[in-house]
Amino acid sequence: MIEPKLPSTCPSCSEPLRVSQLSCPECQTQVSGNYPLPALLRLSKEEQDFIIQFFLSSGSLKKMAQQMGNSYPTVRNKLDDLIEKVKQLIPDEE
Amino acid sequence: MKTLLLNPFKKYTEKQLILIGIVFTVLGSLSAYWFNARYDGVLDLHFATNVAIETPFIENAVNIVLLSFTLYMLGIYINKKTRIADVLSTVLLARLPFYLLTLINISSKISNIERKVITSNPYDIRFAPSEIVYLLVLSILILVFIVWHIALLYNGFKVAANLKTTNQKILFAVTILITEIISKILFYTIL
């Protein structure tokens, strides 16, 4: 079964989406509100996977490069680009 | 295959790239000795007569050190995380098209045509049809190999310094041209 992807931007106007409802799968309690998505959840699935990989390899870019079959500077550039992207997303939350 | 020929820097480690680059450099220097080629500039390949065995090795060393130094300086200016190993591997591997081009002087064919052009009156030069076809095919081949050289240099430096903006790309082109001028001055005044 395909796991549904959490959309982070509006499919109609591409603006960042916000959380308006959360529910408990056990007791069916529902919480309504207007919550912004955390910065990391606003990244693409591929970018989120990259961050998880970075975390799991204890921040070793060399190890990551080996696992991904890429060169060290390719992985470092990807991380630098991601840092820039997250920096741009963080001020939106304030 | 496309990655291997145009952008091996994306996948392979700097150790692998430098090792292969050194092997290419040695083979390219020997090839220049066998086929009388001169690498007298970072973007140059000329054919001469009786090239001494040490000449291509010295010329390659000067070209590689000089271009690695200027590109590394530019890399540091663009992105402080640029590593000399990545720039060096780029410069070493990008010279492969020049090394392969030395093969066009098999049987000193190019040297003979060059001698004919230099020693004759420009109005009296007569080429045999086979020479014209040979020169035509060579011109196309040389153009393709120059594009390949620039593509390797650009792709490698792009990965090494995380090149992005148009200004950075212009600086890259200017740095290569300045390095070519410096190398020419070095080869014809000091060395």
PDB file of N, CA, C and O in Angstrom, chain A residues 59-66 69-79, chain B residues 9-14 81 83 86 159:
ATOM      1  N   GLY A  59      26.021  12.612  11.355  1.00  0.00           N
ATOM      2  CA  GLY A  59      26.535  13.841  10.745  1.00  0.00           C
ATOM      3  C   GLY A  59      27.795  13.647   9.944  1.00  0.00           C
ATOM      4  O   GLY A  59      28.465  14.621   9.610  1.00  0.00           O
ATOM      5  N   SER A  60      28.119  12.395   9.611  1.00  0.00           N
ATOM      6  CA  SER A  60      29.328  12.154   8.827  1.00  0.00           C
ATOM      7  C   SER A  60      28.992  12.213   7.333  1.00  0.00           C
ATOM      8  O   SER A  60      28.354  11.307   6.787  1.00  0.00           O
ATOM      9  N   LEU A  61      29.450  13.276   6.689  1.00  0.00           N
ATOM     10  CA  LEU A  61      29.161  13.436   5.259  1.00  0.00           C
ATOM     11  C   LEU A  61      29.912  12.396   4.432  1.00  0.00           C
ATOM     12  O   LEU A  61      29.446  11.975   3.374  1.00  0.00           O
ATOM     13  N   LYS A  62      31.086  12.004   4.928  1.00  0.00           N
ATOM     14  CA  LYS A  62      31.882  10.993   4.205  1.00  0.00           C
ATOM     15  C   LYS A  62      31.116   9.671   4.164  1.00  0.00           C
ATOM     16  O   LYS A  62      31.042   9.018   3.123  1.00  0.00           O
ATOM     17  N   LYS A  63      30.560   9.296   5.313  1.00  0.00           N
ATOM     18  CA  LYS A  63      29.792   8.056   5.413  1.00  0.00           C
ATOM     19  C   LYS A  63      28.557   8.143   4.501  1.00  0.00           C
ATOM     20  O   LYS A  63      28.231   7.197   3.791  1.00  0.00           O
ATOM     21  N   MET A  64      27.912   9.308   4.545  1.00  0.00           N
ATOM     22  CA  MET A  64      26.725   9.505   3.716  1.00  0.00           C
ATOM     23  C   MET A  64      27.046   9.405   2.230  1.00  0.00           C
ATOM     24  O   MET A  64      26.294   8.829   1.453  1.00  0.00           O
ATOM     25  N   ALA A  65      28.181  10.013   1.854  1.00  0.00           N
ATOM     26  CA  ALA A  65      28.599   9.992   0.445  1.00  0.00           C
ATOM     27  C   ALA A  65      28.794   8.553  -0.016  1.00  0.00           C
ATOM     28  O   ALA A  65      28.377   8.176  -1.107  1.00  0.00           O
ATOM     29  N   GLN A  66      29.405   7.740   0.874  1.00  0.00           N
ATOM     30  CA  GLN A  66      29.628   6.318   0.553  1.00  0.00           C
ATOM     31  C   GLN A  66      28.291   5.596   0.366  1.00  0.00           C
ATOM     32  O   GLN A  66      28.097   4.871  -0.601  1.00  0.00           O
ATOM     33  N   GLY A  69      26.485   6.752  -2.757  1.00  0.00           N
ATOM     34  CA  GLY A  69      27.210   6.537  -4.013  1.00  0.00           C
ATOM     35  C   GLY A  69      27.530   7.840  -4.719  1.00  0.00           C
ATOM     36  O   GLY A  69      27.621   7.898  -5.940  1.00  0.00           O
ATOM     37  N   ASN A  70      27.690   8.917  -3.923  1.00  0.00           N
ATOM     38  CA  ASN A  70      28.049  10.223  -4.480  1.00  0.00           C
ATOM     39  C   ASN A  70      29.397  10.653  -3.929  1.00  0.00           C
ATOM     40  O   ASN A  70      29.881  10.096  -2.947  1.00  0.00           O
ATOM     41  N   SER A  71      29.982  11.705  -4.525  1.00  0.00           N
ATOM     42  CA  SER A  71      31.253  12.207  -3.999  1.00  0.00           C
ATOM     43  C   SER A  71      30.984  13.101  -2.779  1.00  0.00           C
ATOM     44  O   SER A  71      29.861  13.600  -2.589  1.00  0.00           O
ATOM     45  N   TYR A  72      32.019  13.312  -1.981  1.00  0.00           N
ATOM     46  CA  TYR A  72      31.879  14.124  -0.769  1.00  0.00           C
ATOM     47  C   TYR A  72      31.360  15.543  -1.079  1.00  0.00           C
ATOM     48  O   TYR A  72      30.402  15.994  -0.454  1.00  0.00           O
ATOM     49  N   PRO A  73      31.986  16.262  -2.047  1.00  0.00           N
ATOM     50  CA  PRO A  73      31.492  17.631  -2.301  1.00  0.00           C
ATOM     51  C   PRO A  73      30.050  17.666  -2.803  1.00  0.00           C
ATOM     52  O   PRO A  73      29.328  18.628  -2.512  1.00  0.00           O
ATOM     53  N   THR A  74      29.611  16.624  -3.507  1.00  0.00           N
ATOM     54  CA  THR A  74      28.213  16.598  -3.981  1.00  0.00           C
ATOM     55  C   THR A  74      27.263  16.577  -2.783  1.00  0.00           C
ATOM     56  O   THR A  74      26.275  17.321  -2.741  1.00  0.00           O
ATOM     57  N   VAL A  75      27.594  15.735  -1.794  1.00  0.00           N
ATOM     58  CA  VAL A  75      26.747  15.620  -0.591  1.00  0.00           C
ATOM     59  C   VAL A  75      26.837  16.904   0.236  1.00  0.00           C
ATOM     60  O   VAL A  75      25.825  17.415   0.725  1.00  0.00           O
ATOM     61  N   ARG A  76      28.040  17.450   0.374  1.00  0.00           N
ATOM     62  CA  ARG A  76      28.219  18.696   1.153  1.00  0.00           C
ATOM     63  C   ARG A  76      27.432  19.849   0.508  1.00  0.00           C
ATOM     64  O   ARG A  76      26.785  20.621   1.214  1.00  0.00           O
ATOM     65  N   ASN A  77      27.471  19.927  -0.839  1.00  0.00           N
ATOM     66  CA  ASN A  77      26.722  20.988  -1.530  1.00  0.00           C
ATOM     67  C   ASN A  77      25.224  20.843  -1.281  1.00  0.00           C
ATOM     68  O   ASN A  77      24.518  21.834  -1.088  1.00  0.00           O
ATOM     69  N   LYS A  78      24.757  19.597  -1.276  1.00  0.00           N
ATOM     70  CA  LYS A  78      23.332  19.328  -1.049  1.00  0.00           C
ATOM     71  C   LYS A  78      22.946  19.795   0.360  1.00  0.00           C
ATOM     72  O   LYS A  78      21.894  20.410   0.560  1.00  0.00           O
ATOM     73  N   LEU A  79      23.822  19.505   1.321  1.00  0.00           N
ATOM     74  CA  LEU A  79      23.558  19.914   2.701  1.00  0.00           C
ATOM     75  C   LEU A  79      23.558  21.446   2.816  1.00  0.00           C
ATOM     76  O   LEU A  79      22.674  22.024   3.453  1.00  0.00           O
TER      77      LEU A  79
ATOM     78  N   PHE B   9      33.030  13.804 -11.255  1.00  0.00           N
ATOM     79  CA  PHE B   9      33.248  14.457  -9.956  1.00  0.00           C
ATOM     80  C   PHE B   9      32.036  14.324  -9.037  1.00  0.00           C
ATOM     81  O   PHE B   9      32.139  14.472  -7.834  1.00  0.00           O
ATOM     82  N   LYS B  10      30.869  14.054  -9.646  1.00  0.00           N
ATOM     83  CA  LYS B  10      29.632  13.931  -8.884  1.00  0.00           C
ATOM     84  C   LYS B  10      29.605  12.642  -8.075  1.00  0.00           C
ATOM     85  O   LYS B  10      29.017  12.586  -7.000  1.00  0.00           O
ATOM     86  N   LYS B  11      30.212  11.592  -8.625  1.00  0.00           N
ATOM     87  CA  LYS B  11      30.082  10.262  -8.030  1.00  0.00           C
ATOM     88  C   LYS B  11      31.342   9.744  -7.342  1.00  0.00           C
ATOM     89  O   LYS B  11      31.267   9.177  -6.267  1.00  0.00           O
ATOM     90  N   TYR B  12      32.489   9.943  -7.977  1.00  0.00           N
ATOM     91  CA  TYR B  12      33.695   9.277  -7.485  1.00  0.00           C
ATOM     92  C   TYR B  12      34.418  10.090  -6.408  1.00  0.00           C
ATOM     93  O   TYR B  12      34.362  11.317  -6.411  1.00  0.00           O
ATOM     94  N   THR B  13      35.129   9.384  -5.511  1.00  0.00           N
ATOM     95  CA  THR B  13      35.822  10.071  -4.419  1.00  0.00           C
ATOM     96  C   THR B  13      37.057  10.786  -4.970  1.00  0.00           C
ATOM     97  O   THR B  13      37.590  10.413  -6.019  1.00  0.00           O
ATOM     98  N   GLU B  14      37.533  11.777  -4.199  1.00  0.00           N
ATOM     99  CA  GLU B  14      38.675  12.561  -4.673  1.00  0.00           C
ATOM    100  C   GLU B  14      39.931  11.693  -4.814  1.00  0.00           C
ATOM    101  O   GLU B  14      40.758  11.917  -5.693  1.00  0.00           O
ATOM    102  N   LYS B  81      34.256  26.488   1.846  1.00  0.00           N
ATOM    103  CA  LYS B  81      34.422  25.047   2.085  1.00  0.00           C
ATOM    104  C   LYS B  81      35.115  24.324   0.923  1.00  0.00           C
ATOM    105  O   LYS B  81      35.282  23.104   0.968  1.00  0.00           O
ATOM    106  N   ARG B  83      37.641  22.514  -1.312  1.00  0.00           N
ATOM    107  CA  ARG B  83      38.860  21.771  -0.939  1.00  0.00           C
ATOM    108  C   ARG B  83      39.812  21.681  -2.130  1.00  0.00           C
ATOM    109  O   ARG B  83      39.378  21.467  -3.273  1.00  0.00           O
ATOM    110  N   ASP B  86      39.546  18.549  -4.400  1.00  0.00           N
ATOM    111  CA  ASP B  86      38.494  18.524  -5.423  1.00  0.00           C
ATOM    112  C   ASP B  86      38.890  19.344  -6.649  1.00  0.00           C
ATOM    113  O   ASP B  86      38.578  18.970  -7.783  1.00  0.00           O
ATOM    114  N   VAL B 159      31.067  21.355  -8.859  1.00  0.00           N
ATOM    115  CA  VAL B 159      30.902  20.457  -7.709  1.00  0.00           C
ATOM    116  C   VAL B 159      31.835  20.896  -6.573  1.00  0.00           C
ATOM    117  O   VAL B 159      31.429  20.947  -5.412  1.00  0.00           O
TER     118      VAL B 159
END
